[in-house]
Coordinates of C-alpha atoms in Angstrom, one line a residue:
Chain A
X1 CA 127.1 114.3 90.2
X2 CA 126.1 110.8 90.3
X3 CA 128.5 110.4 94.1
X4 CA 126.2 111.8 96.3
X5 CA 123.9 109.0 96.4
X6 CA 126.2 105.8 97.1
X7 CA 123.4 103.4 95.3
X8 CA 121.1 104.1 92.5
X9 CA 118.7 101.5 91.4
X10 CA 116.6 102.4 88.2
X11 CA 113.6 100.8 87.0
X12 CA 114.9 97.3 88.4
X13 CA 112.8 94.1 87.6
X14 CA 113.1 90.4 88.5
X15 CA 110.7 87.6 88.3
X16 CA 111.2 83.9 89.5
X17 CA 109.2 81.6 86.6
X18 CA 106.0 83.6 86.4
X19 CA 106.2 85.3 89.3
X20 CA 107.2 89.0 89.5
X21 CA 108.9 89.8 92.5
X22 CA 109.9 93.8 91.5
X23 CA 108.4 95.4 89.0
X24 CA 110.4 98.6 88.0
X25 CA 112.3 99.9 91.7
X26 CA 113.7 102.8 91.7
X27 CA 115.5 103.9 94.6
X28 CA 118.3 106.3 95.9
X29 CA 120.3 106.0 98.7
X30 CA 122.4 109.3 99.9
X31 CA 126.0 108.7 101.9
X32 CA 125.9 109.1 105.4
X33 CA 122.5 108.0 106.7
X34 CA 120.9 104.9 108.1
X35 CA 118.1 103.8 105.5
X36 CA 115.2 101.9 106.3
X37 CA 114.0 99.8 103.8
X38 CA 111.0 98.5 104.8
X39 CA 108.6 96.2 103.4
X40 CA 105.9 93.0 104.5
X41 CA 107.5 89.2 104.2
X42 CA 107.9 88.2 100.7
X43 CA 108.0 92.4 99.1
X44 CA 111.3 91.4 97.9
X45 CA 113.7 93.3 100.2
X46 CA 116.4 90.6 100.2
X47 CA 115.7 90.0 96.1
X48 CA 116.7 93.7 96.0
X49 CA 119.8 93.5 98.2
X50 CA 121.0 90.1 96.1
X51 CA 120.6 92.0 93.6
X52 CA 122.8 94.7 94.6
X53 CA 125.5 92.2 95.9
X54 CA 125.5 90.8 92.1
X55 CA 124.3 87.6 93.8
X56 CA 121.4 87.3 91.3
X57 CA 121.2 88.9 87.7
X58 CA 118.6 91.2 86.9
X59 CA 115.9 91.0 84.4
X60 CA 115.8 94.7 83.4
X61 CA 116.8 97.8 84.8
X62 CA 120.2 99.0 86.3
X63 CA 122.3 99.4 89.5
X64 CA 125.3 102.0 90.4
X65 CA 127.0 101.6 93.6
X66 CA 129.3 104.4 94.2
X67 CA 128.7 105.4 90.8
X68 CA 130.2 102.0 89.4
X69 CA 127.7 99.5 87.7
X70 CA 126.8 96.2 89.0
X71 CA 127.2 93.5 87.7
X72 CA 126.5 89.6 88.2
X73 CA 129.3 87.3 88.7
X74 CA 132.3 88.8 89.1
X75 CA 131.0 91.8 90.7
X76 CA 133.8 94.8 91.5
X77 CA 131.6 96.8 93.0
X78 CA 131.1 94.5 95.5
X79 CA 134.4 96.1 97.3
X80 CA 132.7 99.6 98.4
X81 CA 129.5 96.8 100.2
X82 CA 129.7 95.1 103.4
X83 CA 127.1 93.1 103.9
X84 CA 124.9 91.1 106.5
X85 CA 122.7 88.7 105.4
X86 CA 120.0 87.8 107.6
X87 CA 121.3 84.6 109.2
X88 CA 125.3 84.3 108.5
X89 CA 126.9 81.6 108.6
X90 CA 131.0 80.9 109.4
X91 CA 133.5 78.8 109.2
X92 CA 132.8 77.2 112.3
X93 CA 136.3 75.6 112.9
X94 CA 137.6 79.4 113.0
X95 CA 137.5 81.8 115.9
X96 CA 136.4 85.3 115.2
X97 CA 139.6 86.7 114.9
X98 CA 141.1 84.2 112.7
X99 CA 137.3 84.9 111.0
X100 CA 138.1 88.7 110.5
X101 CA 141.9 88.4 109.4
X102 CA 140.2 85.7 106.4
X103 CA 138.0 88.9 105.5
X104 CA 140.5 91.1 105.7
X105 CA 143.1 88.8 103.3
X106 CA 140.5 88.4 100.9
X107 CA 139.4 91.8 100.6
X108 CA 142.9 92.6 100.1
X109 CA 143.7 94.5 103.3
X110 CA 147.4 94.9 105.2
X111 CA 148.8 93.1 107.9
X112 CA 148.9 95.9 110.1
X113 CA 145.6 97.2 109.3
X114 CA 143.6 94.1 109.4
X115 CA 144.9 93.2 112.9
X116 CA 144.2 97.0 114.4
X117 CA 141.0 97.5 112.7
X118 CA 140.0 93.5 113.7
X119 CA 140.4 94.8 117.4
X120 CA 138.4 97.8 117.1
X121 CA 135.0 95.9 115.3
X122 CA 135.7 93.5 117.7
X123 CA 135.3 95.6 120.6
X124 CA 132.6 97.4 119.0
X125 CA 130.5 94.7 118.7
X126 CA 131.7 93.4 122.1
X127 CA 133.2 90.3 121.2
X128 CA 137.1 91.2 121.8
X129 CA 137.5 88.7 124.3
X130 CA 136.2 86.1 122.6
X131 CA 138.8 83.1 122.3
X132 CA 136.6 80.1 121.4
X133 CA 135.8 79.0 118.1
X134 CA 132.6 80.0 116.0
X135 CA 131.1 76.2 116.4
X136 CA 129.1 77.1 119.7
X137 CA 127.9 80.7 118.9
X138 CA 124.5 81.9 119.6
X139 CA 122.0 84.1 117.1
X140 CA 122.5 87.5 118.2
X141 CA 126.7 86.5 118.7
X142 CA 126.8 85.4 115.1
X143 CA 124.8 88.5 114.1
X144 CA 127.3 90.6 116.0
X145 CA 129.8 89.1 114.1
X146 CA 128.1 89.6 111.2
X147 CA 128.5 93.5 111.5
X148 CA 132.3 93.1 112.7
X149 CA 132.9 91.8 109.3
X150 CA 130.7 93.7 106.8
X151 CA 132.2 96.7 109.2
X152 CA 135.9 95.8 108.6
X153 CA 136.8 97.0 105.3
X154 CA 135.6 100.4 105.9
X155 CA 132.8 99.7 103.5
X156 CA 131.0 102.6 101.7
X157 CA 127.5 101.0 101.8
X158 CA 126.6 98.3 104.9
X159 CA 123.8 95.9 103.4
X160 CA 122.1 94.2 107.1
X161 CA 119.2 92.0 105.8
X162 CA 116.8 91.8 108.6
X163 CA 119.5 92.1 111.2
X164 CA 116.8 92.1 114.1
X165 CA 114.1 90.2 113.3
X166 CA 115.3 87.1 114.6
X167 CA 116.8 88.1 118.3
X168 CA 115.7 88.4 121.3
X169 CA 114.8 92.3 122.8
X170 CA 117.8 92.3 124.3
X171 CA 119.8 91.4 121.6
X172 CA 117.7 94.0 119.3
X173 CA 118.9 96.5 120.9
X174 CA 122.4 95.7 121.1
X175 CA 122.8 95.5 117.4
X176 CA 120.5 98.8 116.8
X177 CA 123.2 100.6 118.9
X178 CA 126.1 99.0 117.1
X179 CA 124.2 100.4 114.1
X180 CA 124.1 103.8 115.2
X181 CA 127.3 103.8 116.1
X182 CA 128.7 102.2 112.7
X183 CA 126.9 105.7 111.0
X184 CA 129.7 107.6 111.9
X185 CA 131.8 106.2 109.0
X186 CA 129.5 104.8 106.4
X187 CA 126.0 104.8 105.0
X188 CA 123.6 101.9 106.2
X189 CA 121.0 100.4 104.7
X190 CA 118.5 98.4 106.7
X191 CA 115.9 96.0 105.5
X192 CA 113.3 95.2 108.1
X193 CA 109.4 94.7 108.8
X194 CA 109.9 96.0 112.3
X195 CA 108.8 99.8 112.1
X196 CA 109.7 100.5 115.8
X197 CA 113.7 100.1 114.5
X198 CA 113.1 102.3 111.8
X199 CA 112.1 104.9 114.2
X200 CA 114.6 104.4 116.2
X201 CA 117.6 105.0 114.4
X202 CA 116.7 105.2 110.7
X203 CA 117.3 108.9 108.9
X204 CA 115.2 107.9 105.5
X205 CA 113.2 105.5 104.9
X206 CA 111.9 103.3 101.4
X207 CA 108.6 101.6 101.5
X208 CA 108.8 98.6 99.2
X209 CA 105.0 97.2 98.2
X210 CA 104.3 94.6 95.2
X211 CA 107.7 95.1 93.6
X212 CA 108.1 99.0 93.9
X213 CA 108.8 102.0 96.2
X214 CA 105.5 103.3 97.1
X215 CA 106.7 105.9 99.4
X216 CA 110.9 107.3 100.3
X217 CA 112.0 109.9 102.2
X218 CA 113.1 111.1 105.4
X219 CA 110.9 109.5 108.8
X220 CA 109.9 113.3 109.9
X221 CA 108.8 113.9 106.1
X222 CA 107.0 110.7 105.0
X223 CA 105.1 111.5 108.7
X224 CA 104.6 114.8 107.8
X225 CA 103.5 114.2 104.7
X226 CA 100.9 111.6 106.0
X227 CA 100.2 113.6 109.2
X228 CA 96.8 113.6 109.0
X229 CA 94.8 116.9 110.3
X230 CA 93.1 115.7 112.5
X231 CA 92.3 117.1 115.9
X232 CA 91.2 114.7 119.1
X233 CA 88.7 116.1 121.9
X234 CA 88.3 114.8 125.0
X235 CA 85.7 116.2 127.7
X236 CA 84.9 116.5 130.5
X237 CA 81.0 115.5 130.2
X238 CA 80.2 112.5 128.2
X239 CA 77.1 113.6 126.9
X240 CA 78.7 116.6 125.9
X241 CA 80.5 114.2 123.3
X242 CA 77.2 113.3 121.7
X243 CA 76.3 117.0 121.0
X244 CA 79.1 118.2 119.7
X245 CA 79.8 115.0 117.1
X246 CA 75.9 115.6 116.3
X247 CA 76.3 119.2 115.9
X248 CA 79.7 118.9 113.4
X249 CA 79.1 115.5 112.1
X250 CA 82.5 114.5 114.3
X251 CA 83.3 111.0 114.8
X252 CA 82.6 109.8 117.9
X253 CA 85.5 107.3 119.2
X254 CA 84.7 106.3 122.7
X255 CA 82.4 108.2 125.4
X256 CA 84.4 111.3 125.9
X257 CA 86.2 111.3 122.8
X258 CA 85.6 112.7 119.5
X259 CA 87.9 113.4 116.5
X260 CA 88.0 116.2 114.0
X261 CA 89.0 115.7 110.9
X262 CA 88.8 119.0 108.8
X263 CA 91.1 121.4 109.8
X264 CA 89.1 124.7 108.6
X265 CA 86.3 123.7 111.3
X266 CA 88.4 124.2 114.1
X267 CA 87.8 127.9 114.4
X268 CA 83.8 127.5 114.7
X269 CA 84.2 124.5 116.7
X270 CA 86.2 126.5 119.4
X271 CA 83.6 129.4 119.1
X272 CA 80.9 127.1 120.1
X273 CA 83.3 125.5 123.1
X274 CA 83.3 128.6 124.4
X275 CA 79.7 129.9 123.7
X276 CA 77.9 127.2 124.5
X277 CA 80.3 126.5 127.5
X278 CA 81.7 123.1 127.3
X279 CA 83.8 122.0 129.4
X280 CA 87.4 120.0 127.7
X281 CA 90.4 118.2 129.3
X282 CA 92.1 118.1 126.3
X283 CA 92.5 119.0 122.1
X284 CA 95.6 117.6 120.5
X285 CA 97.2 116.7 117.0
X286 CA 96.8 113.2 116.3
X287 CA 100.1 112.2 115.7
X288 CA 100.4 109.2 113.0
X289 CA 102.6 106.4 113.3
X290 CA 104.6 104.9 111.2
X291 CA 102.2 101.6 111.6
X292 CA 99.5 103.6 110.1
X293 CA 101.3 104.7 106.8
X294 CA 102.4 101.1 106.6
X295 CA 99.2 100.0 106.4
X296 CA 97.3 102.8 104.9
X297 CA 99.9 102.7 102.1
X298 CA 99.9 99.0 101.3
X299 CA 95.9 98.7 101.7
X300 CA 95.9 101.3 99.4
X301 CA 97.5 99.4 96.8
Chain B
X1 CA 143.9 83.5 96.9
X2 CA 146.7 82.4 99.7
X3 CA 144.1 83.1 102.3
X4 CA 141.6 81.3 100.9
X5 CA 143.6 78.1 100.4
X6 CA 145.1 79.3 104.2
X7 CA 141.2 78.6 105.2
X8 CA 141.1 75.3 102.9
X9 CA 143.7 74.1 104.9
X10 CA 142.7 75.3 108.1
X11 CA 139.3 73.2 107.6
X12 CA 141.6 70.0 106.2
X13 CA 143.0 70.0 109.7
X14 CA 140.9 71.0 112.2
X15 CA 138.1 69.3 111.0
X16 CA 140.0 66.3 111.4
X17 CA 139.6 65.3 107.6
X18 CA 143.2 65.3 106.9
X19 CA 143.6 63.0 110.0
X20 CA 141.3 60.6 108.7
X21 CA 142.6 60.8 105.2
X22 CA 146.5 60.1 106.7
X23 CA 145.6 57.1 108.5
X24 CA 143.6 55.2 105.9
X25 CA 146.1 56.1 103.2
X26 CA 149.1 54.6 105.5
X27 CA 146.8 51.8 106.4
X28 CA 146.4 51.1 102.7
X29 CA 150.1 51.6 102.2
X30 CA 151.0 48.9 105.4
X31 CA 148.6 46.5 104.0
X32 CA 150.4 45.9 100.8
X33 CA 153.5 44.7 102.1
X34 CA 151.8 43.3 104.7
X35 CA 149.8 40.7 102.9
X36 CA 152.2 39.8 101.0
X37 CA 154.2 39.1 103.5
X38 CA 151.6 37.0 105.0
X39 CA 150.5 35.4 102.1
X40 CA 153.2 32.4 102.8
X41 CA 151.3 32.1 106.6
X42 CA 148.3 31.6 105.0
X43 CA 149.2 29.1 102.2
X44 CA 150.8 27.0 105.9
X45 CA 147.5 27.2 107.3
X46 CA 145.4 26.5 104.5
X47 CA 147.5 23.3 103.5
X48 CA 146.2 20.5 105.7
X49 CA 142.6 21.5 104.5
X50 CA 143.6 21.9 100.7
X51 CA 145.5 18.0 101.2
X52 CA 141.8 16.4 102.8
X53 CA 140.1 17.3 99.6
X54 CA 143.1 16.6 97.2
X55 CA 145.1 19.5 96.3
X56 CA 148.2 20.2 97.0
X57 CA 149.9 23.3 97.0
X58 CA 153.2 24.2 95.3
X59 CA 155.8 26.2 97.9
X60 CA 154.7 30.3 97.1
X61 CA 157.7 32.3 95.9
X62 CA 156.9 35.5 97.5
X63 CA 159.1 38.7 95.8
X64 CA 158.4 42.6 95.5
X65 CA 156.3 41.8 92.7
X66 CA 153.5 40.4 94.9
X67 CA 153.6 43.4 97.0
X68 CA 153.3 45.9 94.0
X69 CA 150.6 43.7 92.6
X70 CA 148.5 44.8 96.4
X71 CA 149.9 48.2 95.8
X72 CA 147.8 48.2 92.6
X73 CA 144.6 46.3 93.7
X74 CA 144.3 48.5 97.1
X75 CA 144.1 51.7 94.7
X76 CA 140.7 51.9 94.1
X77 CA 139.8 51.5 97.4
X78 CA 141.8 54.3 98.7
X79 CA 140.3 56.3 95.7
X80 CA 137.0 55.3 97.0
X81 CA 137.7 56.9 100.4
X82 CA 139.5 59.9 98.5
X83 CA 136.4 60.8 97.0
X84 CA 133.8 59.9 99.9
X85 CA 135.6 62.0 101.8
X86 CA 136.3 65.1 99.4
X87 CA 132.8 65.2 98.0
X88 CA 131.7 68.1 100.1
X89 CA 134.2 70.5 98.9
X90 CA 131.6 73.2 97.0
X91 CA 128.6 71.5 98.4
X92 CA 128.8 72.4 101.8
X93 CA 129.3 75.5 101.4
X94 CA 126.7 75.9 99.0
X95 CA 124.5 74.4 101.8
X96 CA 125.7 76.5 104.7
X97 CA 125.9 80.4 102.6
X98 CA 129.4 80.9 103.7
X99 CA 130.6 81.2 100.0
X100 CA 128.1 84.3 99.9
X101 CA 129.8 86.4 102.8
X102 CA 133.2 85.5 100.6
X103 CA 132.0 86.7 97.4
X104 CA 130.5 89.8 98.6
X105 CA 133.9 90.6 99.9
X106 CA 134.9 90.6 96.3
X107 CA 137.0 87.5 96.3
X108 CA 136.5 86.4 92.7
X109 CA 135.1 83.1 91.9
X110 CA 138.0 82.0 89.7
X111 CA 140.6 82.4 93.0
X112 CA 137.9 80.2 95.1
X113 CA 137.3 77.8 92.6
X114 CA 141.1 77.3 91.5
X115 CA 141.8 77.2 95.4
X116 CA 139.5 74.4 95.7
X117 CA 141.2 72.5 93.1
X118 CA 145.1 72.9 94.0
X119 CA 143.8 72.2 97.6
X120 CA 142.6 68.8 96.4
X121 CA 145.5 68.1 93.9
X122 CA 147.9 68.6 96.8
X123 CA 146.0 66.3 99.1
X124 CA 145.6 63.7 96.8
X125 CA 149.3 64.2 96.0
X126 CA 150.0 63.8 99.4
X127 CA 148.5 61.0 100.2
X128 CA 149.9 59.2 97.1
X129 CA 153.1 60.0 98.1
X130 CA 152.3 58.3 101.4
X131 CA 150.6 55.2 100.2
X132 CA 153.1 54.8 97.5
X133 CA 155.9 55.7 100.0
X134 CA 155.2 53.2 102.9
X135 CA 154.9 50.6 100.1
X136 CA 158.3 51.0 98.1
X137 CA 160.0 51.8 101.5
X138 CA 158.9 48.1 102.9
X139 CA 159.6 46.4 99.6
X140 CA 163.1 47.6 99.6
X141 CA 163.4 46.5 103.4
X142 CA 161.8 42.8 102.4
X143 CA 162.6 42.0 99.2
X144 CA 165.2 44.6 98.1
X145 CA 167.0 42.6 95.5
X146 CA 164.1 41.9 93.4
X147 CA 164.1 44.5 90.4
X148 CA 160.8 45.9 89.7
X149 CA 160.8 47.8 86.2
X150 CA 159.1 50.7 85.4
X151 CA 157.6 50.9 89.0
X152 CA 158.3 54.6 88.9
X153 CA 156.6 55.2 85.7
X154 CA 154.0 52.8 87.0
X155 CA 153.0 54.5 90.5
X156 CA 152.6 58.1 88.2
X157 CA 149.9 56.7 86.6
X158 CA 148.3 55.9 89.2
X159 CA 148.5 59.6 90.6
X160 CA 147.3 61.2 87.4
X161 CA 144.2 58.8 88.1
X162 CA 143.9 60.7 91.3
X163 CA 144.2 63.8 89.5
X164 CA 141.6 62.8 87.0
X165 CA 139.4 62.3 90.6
X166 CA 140.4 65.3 91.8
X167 CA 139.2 67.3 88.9
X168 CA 135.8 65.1 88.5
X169 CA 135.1 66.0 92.1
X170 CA 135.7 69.7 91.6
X171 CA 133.4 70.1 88.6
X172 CA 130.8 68.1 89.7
X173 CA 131.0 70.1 93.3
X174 CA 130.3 73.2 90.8
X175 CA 127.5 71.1 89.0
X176 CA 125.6 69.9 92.4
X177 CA 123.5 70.7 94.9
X178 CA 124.7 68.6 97.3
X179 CA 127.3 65.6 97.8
X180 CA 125.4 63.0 97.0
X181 CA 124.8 64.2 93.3
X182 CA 129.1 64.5 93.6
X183 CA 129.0 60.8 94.5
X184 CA 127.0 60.0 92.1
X185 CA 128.4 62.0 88.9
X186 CA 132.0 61.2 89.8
X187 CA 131.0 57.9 90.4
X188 CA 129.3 57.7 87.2
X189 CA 132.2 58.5 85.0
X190 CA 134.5 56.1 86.7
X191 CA 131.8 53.2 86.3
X192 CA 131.6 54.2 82.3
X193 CA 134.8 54.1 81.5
X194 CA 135.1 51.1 83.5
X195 CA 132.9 49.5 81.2
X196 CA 134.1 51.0 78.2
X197 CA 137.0 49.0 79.0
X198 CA 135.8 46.0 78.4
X199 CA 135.5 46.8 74.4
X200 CA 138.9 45.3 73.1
X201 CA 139.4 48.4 70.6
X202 CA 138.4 51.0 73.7
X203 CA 140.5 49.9 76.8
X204 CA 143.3 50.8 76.1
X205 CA 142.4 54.1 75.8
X206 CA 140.6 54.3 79.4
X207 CA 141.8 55.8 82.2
X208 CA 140.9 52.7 84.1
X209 CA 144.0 51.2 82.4
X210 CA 146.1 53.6 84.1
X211 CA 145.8 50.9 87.4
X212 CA 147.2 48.5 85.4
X213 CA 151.1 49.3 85.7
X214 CA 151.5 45.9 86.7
X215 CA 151.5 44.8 83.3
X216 CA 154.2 47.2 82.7
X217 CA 156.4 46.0 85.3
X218 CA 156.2 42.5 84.6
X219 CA 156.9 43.4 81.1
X220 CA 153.6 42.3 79.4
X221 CA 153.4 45.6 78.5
X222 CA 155.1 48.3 76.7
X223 CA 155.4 52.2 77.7
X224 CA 153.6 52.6 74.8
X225 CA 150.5 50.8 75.3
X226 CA 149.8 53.4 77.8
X227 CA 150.2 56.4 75.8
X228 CA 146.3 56.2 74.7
X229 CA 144.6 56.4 78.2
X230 CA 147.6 59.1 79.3
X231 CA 146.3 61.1 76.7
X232 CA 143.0 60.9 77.2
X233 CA 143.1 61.1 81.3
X234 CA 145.2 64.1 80.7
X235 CA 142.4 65.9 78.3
X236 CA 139.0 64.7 80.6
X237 CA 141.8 66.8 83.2
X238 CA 142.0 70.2 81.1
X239 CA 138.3 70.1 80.2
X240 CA 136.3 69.0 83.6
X241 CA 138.6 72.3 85.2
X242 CA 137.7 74.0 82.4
X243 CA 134.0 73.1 82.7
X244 CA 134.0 73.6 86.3
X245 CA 135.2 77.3 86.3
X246 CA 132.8 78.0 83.4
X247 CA 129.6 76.9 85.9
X248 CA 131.0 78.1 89.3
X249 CA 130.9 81.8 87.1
X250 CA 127.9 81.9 86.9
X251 CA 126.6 79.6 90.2
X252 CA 123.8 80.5 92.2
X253 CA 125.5 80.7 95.6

């Protein structure tokens, strides 16, 4: 069944003159969960997402949303997306709820619906008693509004292009928590260079490098997967650092600290803790972040 | 596609462009009668100077004929500020990315670009109908016994000239990149056949000769003569919309 994942990209590819921007993405997205799709300036997130929205045509490879292909132009798939593009832009001369019905005539909504369901996204994104026109909005306003209408239609699939990166803290976490709340009724996807958001509310995650997916899966599994075992010491005595990272070849990060890096020594290590009496405040997992697998994956490359 | 030309509308008013567009059209439309009117003033005032060098001026017989003769000189100017001031249509949307958050929503492209165009059909109609208006209505109150012939007949071809404008605009504003390359292309087509109407055998097929329904009137020249550069004004119509829905398909937004 092809509807459990609300988009499917195979083996896309696009290049502008002679330079490749994604060579052969694959990528699924399953319904219900906020993705992160992260990747450095320039990876070719929002390439990707245009390409979704049928905003640019492909070179080779294919796209199902919902199931349905996409396809550039007159794109009909375009009606399960809502989609925030990373600075929107209005028509100014409009106030946000004459904004939102607009949206809801064109996307072919009722009278009743639009005006009900305009209330609610306004209120969610905390704009319902906003009476002035667009014309003197700020960023994080217009980004708010953004979401209102790419939330309206009760899409299947909400597209936010780097809805963060240009706010204030503040404002970041304002739209991270209308996020969150907007995964109660559809599936988000979320491109963004800003890992700390992904942690924060993102389910899966799709690290995008050179034009593919060099990693995908779930935040707990892609840590998991690069949890390193390693094993930090610190004690009590600094010289007792020195003898132990000369005595197991451990590496030796500051005074009182070293690291141990294969797991299968830990047993004999302890022994000689113990034997040799050496005193430790503390032995714990290193826990990766996802900083580390950004980095480690794309220097990698 | 009714909320679409809703928000056409919306941005005719509020942005004040209608405004604008009204007053210069019924500027134009005063200033027909209006000089002829005067024209009788300034032959008085001009005489004394006229007799020190020698000339003398004959009395000026002043009918509705001189007022429809304005009516069809001021034209171009008022399509001059039709099109300054439509130019931006597709462009500036193109420039600010609202089209994007429209097409995402699955508006199709034909229903925005076909919006665009009956929006400015219907504003150029409307503001021939109030430069023509303001002119007949004053050269019925001034000069209402004169009979002008074929002024009807003669005023439509001056709007299918608009709607020739109209069109250019709208598939050079799915051409462009920005207004100026609007200016220019529209402006460039109207220049041409300008000059293509200055080859005997070519002008009367022209649309330029379209403003020239004073010939008609004073009966130097037939319904017929016209025929030529109806035709062809109505074609260059049917193919620049056809053109123009053809590009904005396929538009990079």
């Amino acid at each position: 069944m092809t509807d459990r994942y609300v988009l499917e990209i195979e083996g896309l590819e696009k290049h502008f003159g002679d330079k490749k921007v994604l060579r052969g993405l694959n990528l699924k997205v399953p319904e219900k969960k906020v993705f992160g799709f992260v990747g450095r300036n320039g990876a070719g997130k929002t390439t990707t997402m245009k390409l979704v929205l049928g905003l640019m045509a492909q070179d080779k490879g294919e796209i199902r949303v919902a199931g349905e292909k996409v396809k550039y132009g007159n794109n009909k798939t375009n009606k399960y997306i809502g989609y925030l593009p990373d600075v929107p832009e209005y028509y100014s001369f409009m106030t946000p709820k004459e904004y939102l019905r607009f949206c809801g005539e064109i996307t072919g909504m009722d009278k009743n619906e639009i005006r009900t369901r305009s209330e609610e996204m306004l209120r969610l994104v905390g704009l319902g008693e906003e009476k002035h026109r667009i014309k003197g909005f700020s960023r994080g306003m217009k980004q708010r509004l953004g979401i209102a209408q790419a939330l309206l239609a009760k899409p299947k699939l909400l597209i936010c292009d780097e809805p963060t990166s240009a706010l204030d803290p503040l404002g970041r976490k304002e739209i991270l928590e209308i996020l969150v709340a907007a995964k109660e009724e559809t599936t988000i996807i979320f491109s963004t260079h800003i890992l700390s958001d992904v942690e924060h509310i993102c389910d899966e995650m799709a690290l995008l490098n050179e034009g593919r997916i060099v990693m995908q899966g779930s935040i707990d599994e892609v840590k998991n997967r690069h949890r390193g075992d390693a094993f930090e010491i610190r004690l009590e005595r600094k010289a007792d650092a020195g003898i132990l990272s000369e005595a197991f070849k451990l590496e030796r990060i500051n005074e009182d600290r070293v690291i141990l890096k294969d797991r299968s020594m830990l047993p004999e290590l302890l022994r000689y803790l113990a034997d040799s009496s050496i005193p430790f405040v503390s032995m714990e997992k290193q826990e990766v972040t996802l900083e580390d697998i950004f980095i480690d994956a794309i220097g990698e490359k | 596609m009714n909320a679409y030309i809703k928000k056409e509308w919306m941005e005719l008013t509020r942005t004040g462009r209608l405004l604008i567009l009204s007053i210069i059209f019924i500027l134009f439309g005063i200033l027909n009668p209006a000089i002829a009117k005067l024209t009788p003033w300034l032959y008085d005032m001009m005489k004394d100077t006229f007799k020190e060098q020698g000339l003398t001026l004959g009395t000026v017989n002043i009918t509705a004929f001189t007022c429809w003769e304005q009516y069809f000189k001021n034209i171009l100017m008022a399509i001059i500020a039709m099109l300054l001031l439509s130019c931006n249509g597709f462009t500036g949307e193109y420039q600010k990315g609202t089209l994007i958050q429209v097409v995402t929503k699955g508006l199709s492209r034909r229903k925005i670009y076909f919006s665009k165009l009956l929006t400015g059909f219907a504003t150029w109609t409307a503001m021939f109908v109030l430069y023509s208006g303001i002119t007949f209505v004053y050269a019925k109150y001034f000069w209402g016994d004169d009979e002008v012939p074929h002024i009807f007949l003669a005023m439509l071809f001056v709007w299918l000239l608009g709607m020739l404008l109209m069109s250019l605009i709208a598939m050079f504003g799915t051409i462009a990149g920005n207004s100026g390359q609007v200016l220019l292309g529209t402006g460039a087509v109207f220049f041409v056949t300008f000059l293509l109407g200055y080859v005997p055998k070519l002008s009367d097929y022209m649309p330029m000769k379209l403003t020239d329904g004073m010939a008609l009137c004073k009966g130097t020249a037939q319904v017929s003569d016209f025929t030529g550069s109806i035709i062809i004004a109505s074609i260059m119509i049917v193919v620049c919309v056809i053109i123009g829905m053809a590009v904005f398909d396929k538009k990079k937004l």
